[in-house]
C-alpha atoms as a printed R data frame, in Angstrom:
    type eleno elety resid chain resno       x       y       z
1   ATOM     1    CA   MET     A     1 -18.428 -15.255 -17.521
2   ATOM     2    CA   ALA     A     2 -19.542 -17.714 -14.837
3   ATOM     3    CA   GLU     A     3 -17.272 -20.391 -16.308
4   ATOM     4    CA   GLU     A     4 -14.307 -18.034 -16.002
5   ATOM     5    CA   VAL     A     5 -15.133 -17.282 -12.367
6   ATOM     6    CA   PHE     A     6 -16.017 -20.778 -11.141
7   ATOM     7    CA   GLY     A     7 -14.039 -23.084 -13.430
8   ATOM     8    CA   ASP     A     8 -14.577 -26.712 -12.440
9   ATOM     9    CA   ALA     A     9 -17.079 -25.584  -9.815
10  ATOM    10    CA   LEU     A    10 -19.490 -24.202 -12.429
11  ATOM    11    CA   PRO     A    11 -21.928 -27.161 -12.067
12  ATOM    12    CA   ALA     A    12 -22.004 -26.523  -8.309
13  ATOM    13    CA   ALA     A    13 -22.589 -22.810  -8.903
14  ATOM    14    CA   ARG     A    14 -25.493 -23.665 -11.224
15  ATOM    15    CA   ALA     A    15 -26.928 -25.983  -8.581
16  ATOM    16    CA   PHE     A    16 -26.671 -23.197  -5.997
17  ATOM    17    CA   VAL     A    17 -28.460 -20.729  -8.275
18  ATOM    18    CA   ALA     A    18 -31.196 -23.315  -8.842
19  ATOM    19    CA   LYS     A    19 -31.543 -23.762  -5.077
20  ATOM    20    CA   LEU     A    20 -31.780 -20.001  -4.562
21  ATOM    21    CA   ALA     A    21 -34.425 -19.749  -7.300
22  ATOM    22    CA   THR     A    22 -36.568 -22.477  -5.719
23  ATOM    23    CA   ASP     A    23 -36.002 -23.143  -2.020
24  ATOM    24    CA   GLY     A    24 -34.516 -19.684  -1.518
25  ATOM    25    CA   VAL     A    25 -37.723 -18.070  -2.737
26  ATOM    26    CA   THR     A    26 -40.194 -20.373  -0.985
27  ATOM    27    CA   ARG     A    27 -38.341 -19.918   2.324
28  ATOM    28    CA   GLY     A    28 -38.259 -16.149   1.972
29  ATOM    29    CA   LEU     A    29 -34.485 -15.793   1.571
30  ATOM    30    CA   ILE     A    30 -34.684 -14.408  -1.963
31  ATOM    31    CA   GLY     A    31 -37.432 -12.196  -3.362
32  ATOM    32    CA   PRO     A    32 -39.222 -13.591  -6.443
33  ATOM    33    CA   ARG     A    33 -38.251 -10.504  -8.447
34  ATOM    34    CA   GLU     A    34 -34.568 -11.307  -7.866
35  ATOM    35    CA   VAL     A    35 -34.710 -14.664  -9.658
36  ATOM    36    CA   PRO     A    36 -33.992 -13.327 -13.190
37  ATOM    37    CA   ARG     A    37 -30.869 -11.553 -11.924
38  ATOM    38    CA   LEU     A    38 -29.498 -14.087  -9.466
39  ATOM    39    CA   TRP     A    39 -26.315 -14.620 -11.458
40  ATOM    40    CA   GLU     A    40 -25.381 -10.985 -12.070
41  ATOM    41    CA   ARG     A    41 -26.641  -9.252  -8.941
42  ATOM    42    CA   HIS     A    42 -26.047 -11.921  -6.346
43  ATOM    43    CA   VAL     A    43 -23.815 -14.859  -7.277
44  ATOM    44    CA   LEU     A    44 -21.192 -13.298  -9.552
45  ATOM    45    CA   ASN     A    45 -21.303 -10.157  -7.430
46  ATOM    46    CA   SER     A    46 -20.486 -12.262  -4.367
47  ATOM    47    CA   ALA     A    47 -17.821 -14.342  -6.094
48  ATOM    48    CA   ALA     A    48 -15.989 -11.138  -7.020
49  ATOM    49    CA   VAL     A    49 -15.125 -10.747  -3.332
50  ATOM    50    CA   ALA     A    50 -12.608 -13.567  -3.885
51  ATOM    51    CA   GLU     A    51 -10.229 -11.021  -5.425
52  ATOM    52    CA   ALA     A    52  -9.764  -9.441  -1.991
53  ATOM    53    CA   VAL     A    53  -9.169 -12.724  -0.121
54  ATOM    54    CA   PRO     A    54  -5.611 -14.079   0.325
55  ATOM    55    CA   GLN     A    55  -4.666 -17.583  -0.796
56  ATOM    56    CA   GLY     A    56  -5.580 -20.314   1.676
57  ATOM    57    CA   ALA     A    57  -7.454 -17.923   3.960
58  ATOM    58    CA   ARG     A    58  -9.728 -18.986   6.778
59  ATOM    59    CA   VAL     A    59 -12.904 -17.035   6.062
60  ATOM    60    CA   VAL     A    60 -16.000 -16.436   8.184
61  ATOM    61    CA   ASP     A    61 -19.057 -14.977   6.457
62  ATOM    62    CA   VAL     A    62 -21.224 -13.199   9.037
63  ATOM    63    CA   GLY     A    63 -24.967 -12.725   8.634
64  ATOM    64    CA   SER     A    64 -24.698 -15.185   5.779
65  ATOM    65    CA   GLY     A    65 -28.433 -15.384   5.071
66  ATOM    66    CA   ALA     A    66 -28.777 -17.265   1.794
67  ATOM    67    CA   GLY     A    67 -25.024 -17.861   1.684
68  ATOM    68    CA   LEU     A    68 -24.038 -14.587   0.060
69  ATOM    69    CA   PRO     A    69 -21.211 -13.814  -0.414
70  ATOM    70    CA   GLY     A    70 -19.820 -16.890   1.366
71  ATOM    71    CA   ILE     A    71 -20.943 -19.762  -0.850
72  ATOM    72    CA   PRO     A    72 -20.040 -18.183  -4.228
73  ATOM    73    CA   LEU     A    73 -16.705 -17.158  -2.694
74  ATOM    74    CA   GLY     A    74 -16.104 -20.725  -1.518
75  ATOM    75    CA   LEU     A    75 -17.036 -22.157  -4.917
76  ATOM    76    CA   ALA     A    76 -14.734 -19.746  -6.733
77  ATOM    77    CA   ARG     A    77 -11.888 -20.398  -4.285
78  ATOM    78    CA   PRO     A    78 -11.503 -24.068  -3.290
79  ATOM    79    CA   ASP     A    79  -8.433 -23.103  -1.224
80  ATOM    80    CA   VAL     A    80 -10.567 -21.127   1.262
81  ATOM    81    CA   ALA     A    81 -11.762 -22.689   4.525
82  ATOM    82    CA   LEU     A    82 -15.276 -21.287   4.927
83  ATOM    83    CA   THR     A    83 -17.523 -20.780   7.959
84  ATOM    84    CA   LEU     A    84 -21.033 -19.380   7.494
85  ATOM    85    CA   VAL     A    85 -22.523 -17.657  10.561
86  ATOM    86    CA   GLU     A    86 -26.259 -16.951  10.634
87  ATOM    87    CA   PRO     A    87 -28.668 -16.482  13.595
88  ATOM    88    CA   MET     A    88 -32.023 -17.390  11.994
89  ATOM    89    CA   ALA     A    89 -33.006 -21.071  12.141
90  ATOM    90    CA   ARG     A    90 -34.675 -21.273   8.717
91  ATOM    91    CA   ARG     A    91 -31.661 -19.687   7.079
92  ATOM    92    CA   VAL     A    92 -29.284 -21.988   8.945
93  ATOM    93    CA   GLU     A    93 -31.281 -24.976   7.698
94  ATOM    94    CA   PHE     A    94 -30.976 -23.692   4.122
95  ATOM    95    CA   LEU     A    95 -27.235 -23.147   4.536
96  ATOM    96    CA   GLN     A    96 -26.702 -26.603   6.018
97  ATOM    97    CA   GLU     A    97 -28.499 -28.163   3.076
98  ATOM    98    CA   ALA     A    98 -26.503 -26.091   0.596
99  ATOM    99    CA   VAL     A    99 -23.192 -26.994   2.229
100 ATOM   100    CA   ALA     A   100 -24.117 -30.687   2.232
101 ATOM   101    CA   GLU     A   101 -25.031 -30.498  -1.460
102 ATOM   102    CA   LEU     A   102 -22.151 -28.338  -2.700
103 ATOM   103    CA   ALA     A   103 -19.089 -28.921  -0.527
104 ATOM   104    CA   ASP     A   104 -16.887 -31.897  -1.313
105 ATOM   105    CA   GLU     A   105 -13.733 -33.526  -0.026
106 ATOM   106    CA   ALA     A   106 -11.559 -31.805  -2.637
107 ATOM   107    CA   ARG     A   107 -12.238 -28.425  -1.047
108 ATOM   108    CA   ALA     A   108 -11.101 -26.815   2.143
109 ATOM   109    CA   PRO     A   109 -13.742 -27.524   4.818
110 ATOM   110    CA   TRP     A   110 -17.045 -25.654   4.978
111 ATOM   111    CA   ARG     A   111 -19.239 -25.400   8.044
112 ATOM   112    CA   VAL     A   112 -22.340 -23.581   9.289
113 ATOM   113    CA   LEU     A   113 -22.744 -22.047  12.753
114 ATOM   114    CA   ARG     A   114 -25.978 -20.689  14.171
115 ATOM   115    CA   GLY     A   115 -25.496 -17.484  16.126
116 ATOM   116    CA   ARG     A   116 -24.532 -13.839  15.928
117 ATOM   117    CA   ALA     A   117 -21.061 -12.539  15.201
118 ATOM   118    CA   GLU     A   118 -20.990 -10.576  18.464
119 ATOM   119    CA   GLU     A   119 -21.616 -13.641  20.654
120 ATOM   120    CA   ARG     A   120 -18.576 -14.978  22.520
121 ATOM   121    CA   SER     A   121 -19.683 -18.534  21.875
122 ATOM   122    CA   VAL     A   122 -19.599 -17.887  18.124
123 ATOM   123    CA   ALA     A   123 -16.135 -16.339  18.248
124 ATOM   124    CA   GLY     A   124 -14.924 -19.310  20.268
125 ATOM   125    CA   ALA     A   125 -16.444 -21.827  17.863
126 ATOM   126    CA   VAL     A   126 -15.105 -20.029  14.805
127 ATOM   127    CA   GLY     A   127 -11.575 -19.732  16.143
128 ATOM   128    CA   PRO     A   128  -8.817 -17.716  14.454
129 ATOM   129    CA   VAL     A   129  -9.701 -16.415  10.993
130 ATOM   130    CA   ASP     A   130  -7.863 -14.430   8.354
131 ATOM   131    CA   VAL     A   131 -10.848 -12.732   6.719
132 ATOM   132    CA   VAL     A   132 -14.351 -11.743   7.824
133 ATOM   133    CA   THR     A   133 -16.827 -11.134   4.989
134 ATOM   134    CA   ALA     A   134 -20.260  -9.526   5.072
135 ATOM   135    CA   ARG     A   135 -22.804  -8.400   2.507
136 ATOM   136    CA   ALA     A   136 -25.193  -5.569   3.374
137 ATOM   137    CA   VAL     A   137 -25.362  -6.663   7.023
138 ATOM   138    CA   ALA     A   138 -25.080  -3.315   8.831
139 ATOM   139    CA   PRO     A   139 -23.432   0.127   8.610
140 ATOM   140    CA   LEU     A   140 -19.664  -0.273   8.812
141 ATOM   141    CA   PRO     A   141 -19.117   1.011  12.387
142 ATOM   142    CA   ARG     A   142 -21.846  -1.282  13.693
143 ATOM   143    CA   LEU     A   143 -20.493  -4.206  11.662
144 ATOM   144    CA   VAL     A   144 -17.019  -3.687  13.131
145 ATOM   145    CA   GLY     A   145 -18.520  -3.607  16.623
146 ATOM   146    CA   TRP     A   146 -20.412  -6.845  16.038
147 ATOM   147    CA   CYS     A   147 -17.330  -8.566  14.616
148 ATOM   148    CA   ARG     A   148 -14.903  -7.380  17.300
149 ATOM   149    CA   GLY     A   149 -14.502 -10.872  18.774
150 ATOM   150    CA   LEU     A   150 -13.581 -12.286  15.365
151 ATOM   151    CA   LEU     A   151 -11.176  -9.501  14.410
152 ATOM   152    CA   ARG     A   152  -7.797 -10.415  15.830
153 ATOM   153    CA   PRO     A   153  -4.760  -8.276  14.932
154 ATOM   154    CA   GLY     A   154  -4.099  -8.745  11.233
155 ATOM   155    CA   THR     A   155  -7.583 -10.055  10.407
156 ATOM   156    CA   GLN     A   156  -9.159  -8.382   7.391
157 ATOM   157    CA   LEU     A   157 -12.780  -7.301   7.144
158 ATOM   158    CA   VAL     A   158 -14.114  -7.332   3.577
159 ATOM   159    CA   ALA     A   159 -17.569  -5.743   3.386
160 ATOM   160    CA   LEU     A   160 -19.630  -5.812   0.220
161 ATOM   161    CA   VAL     A   161 -21.579  -2.561   0.426
162 ATOM   162    CA   GLY     A   162 -23.692  -0.239  -1.684
163 ATOM   163    CA   THR     A   163 -22.864   3.063  -3.351
164 ATOM   164    CA   ARG     A   164 -24.083   5.106  -0.392
165 ATOM   165    CA   ALA     A   165 -21.709   3.360   2.011
166 ATOM   166    CA   ILE     A   166 -18.787   4.062  -0.311
167 ATOM   167    CA   GLN     A   167 -19.750   7.727  -0.435
168 ATOM   168    CA   GLU     A   168 -19.965   7.882   3.372
169 ATOM   169    CA   LEU     A   169 -16.671   6.063   3.952
170 ATOM   170    CA   PRO     A   170 -14.346   9.107   4.244
171 ATOM   171    CA   ALA     A   171 -16.458  10.520   7.087
172 ATOM   172    CA   LEU     A   172 -16.474   7.142   8.864
173 ATOM   173    CA   ILE     A   173 -12.727   6.518   8.805
174 ATOM   174    CA   PRO     A   174 -11.986   8.293  12.131
175 ATOM   175    CA   GLU     A   175 -14.665   6.221  13.891
176 ATOM   176    CA   LEU     A   176 -13.419   2.998  12.299
177 ATOM   177    CA   GLU     A   177  -9.824   3.800  13.257
178 ATOM   178    CA   ALA     A   178 -10.931   4.521  16.819
179 ATOM   179    CA   ALA     A   179 -12.417   1.013  16.817
180 ATOM   180    CA   GLY     A   180  -8.990  -0.392  15.970
181 ATOM   181    CA   MET     A   181  -9.221  -0.749  12.194
182 ATOM   182    CA   ARG     A   182  -6.380   0.268   9.880
183 ATOM   183    CA   ASP     A   183  -5.693   0.531   6.129
184 ATOM   184    CA   ILE     A   184  -9.359   1.308   5.426
185 ATOM   185    CA   HIS     A   185 -10.058   1.652   1.714
186 ATOM   186    CA   PRO     A   186 -12.547   0.835  -1.029
187 ATOM   187    CA   ARG     A   187 -11.465  -1.702  -3.618
188 ATOM   188    CA   ALA     A   188 -13.050  -2.434  -6.981
189 ATOM   189    CA   VAL     A   189 -13.484  -6.158  -7.624
190 ATOM   190    CA   GLY     A   190 -14.957  -8.108 -10.499
191 ATOM   191    CA   ALA     A   191 -14.010  -5.548 -13.146
192 ATOM   192    CA   SER     A   192 -14.367  -8.205 -15.859
193 ATOM   193    CA   LEU     A   193 -17.895  -9.120 -14.761
194 ATOM   194    CA   GLY     A   194 -19.843  -6.264 -16.355
195 ATOM   195    CA   GLU     A   195 -22.921  -5.457 -14.283
196 ATOM   196    CA   ALA     A   196 -21.673  -7.779 -11.535
197 ATOM   197    CA   ALA     A   197 -18.632  -5.575 -10.882
198 ATOM   198    CA   THR     A   198 -18.749  -4.072  -7.426
199 ATOM   199    CA   THR     A   199 -16.775  -2.313  -4.743
200 ATOM   200    CA   VAL     A   200 -15.886  -3.685  -1.356
201 ATOM   201    CA   VAL     A   201 -14.532  -1.887   1.686
202 ATOM   202    CA   VAL     A   202 -11.411  -3.567   3.031
203 ATOM   203    CA   MET     A   203  -9.875  -2.874   6.431
204 ATOM   204    CA   THR     A   204  -7.496  -4.655   8.784
205 ATOM   205    CA   ARG     A   205  -7.607  -5.010  12.549
206 ATOM   206    CA   GLY     A   206  -4.577  -3.255  14.012
207 ATOM   207    CA   ALA     A   207  -2.491  -4.435  16.931
208 ATOM   208    CA   ARG     A   208  -4.170  -3.955  20.291
């Protein structure tokens, strides 16, 4: 399954899982109980987001934490230019190490920025992007508010969320539309991944 998702990047994906299982645990980014299910619950689950990302997209992963979903997405999609945004210093250090170990010249560029999505300095440093990704960062209306500076007209927001957020989505659509988002819908991704299959919420920033 992982070979199908990552292809030639499978050794890098294995190295990332090993880093999560060791440094990720000791630095408090991953709980020890998550180690046996890193592949299914975290890495393959994150890589499935790639199905919702257009070819050659410029992607910013906000609140990246341990690099989820950004790093598995970047490994599965070498055409994607990836920026990981994270405010906490110890997490940024982990991400910088991971990028140095995993990214190579054959891929679109990867970079790590320390800061919060809502900060003007972060939006300026990130520049224009095609897709914003997030995994369990905040409720959708709050996430949209935080990412406002990154969401130019036509930019997609792809949020990897839990079952409860999917259930609440219909009631949130008016608020999300009032915030300028359009074409708001859930999308199943990773259908071939068994337990790793998940649902993302996809929406697009409308014209101002």
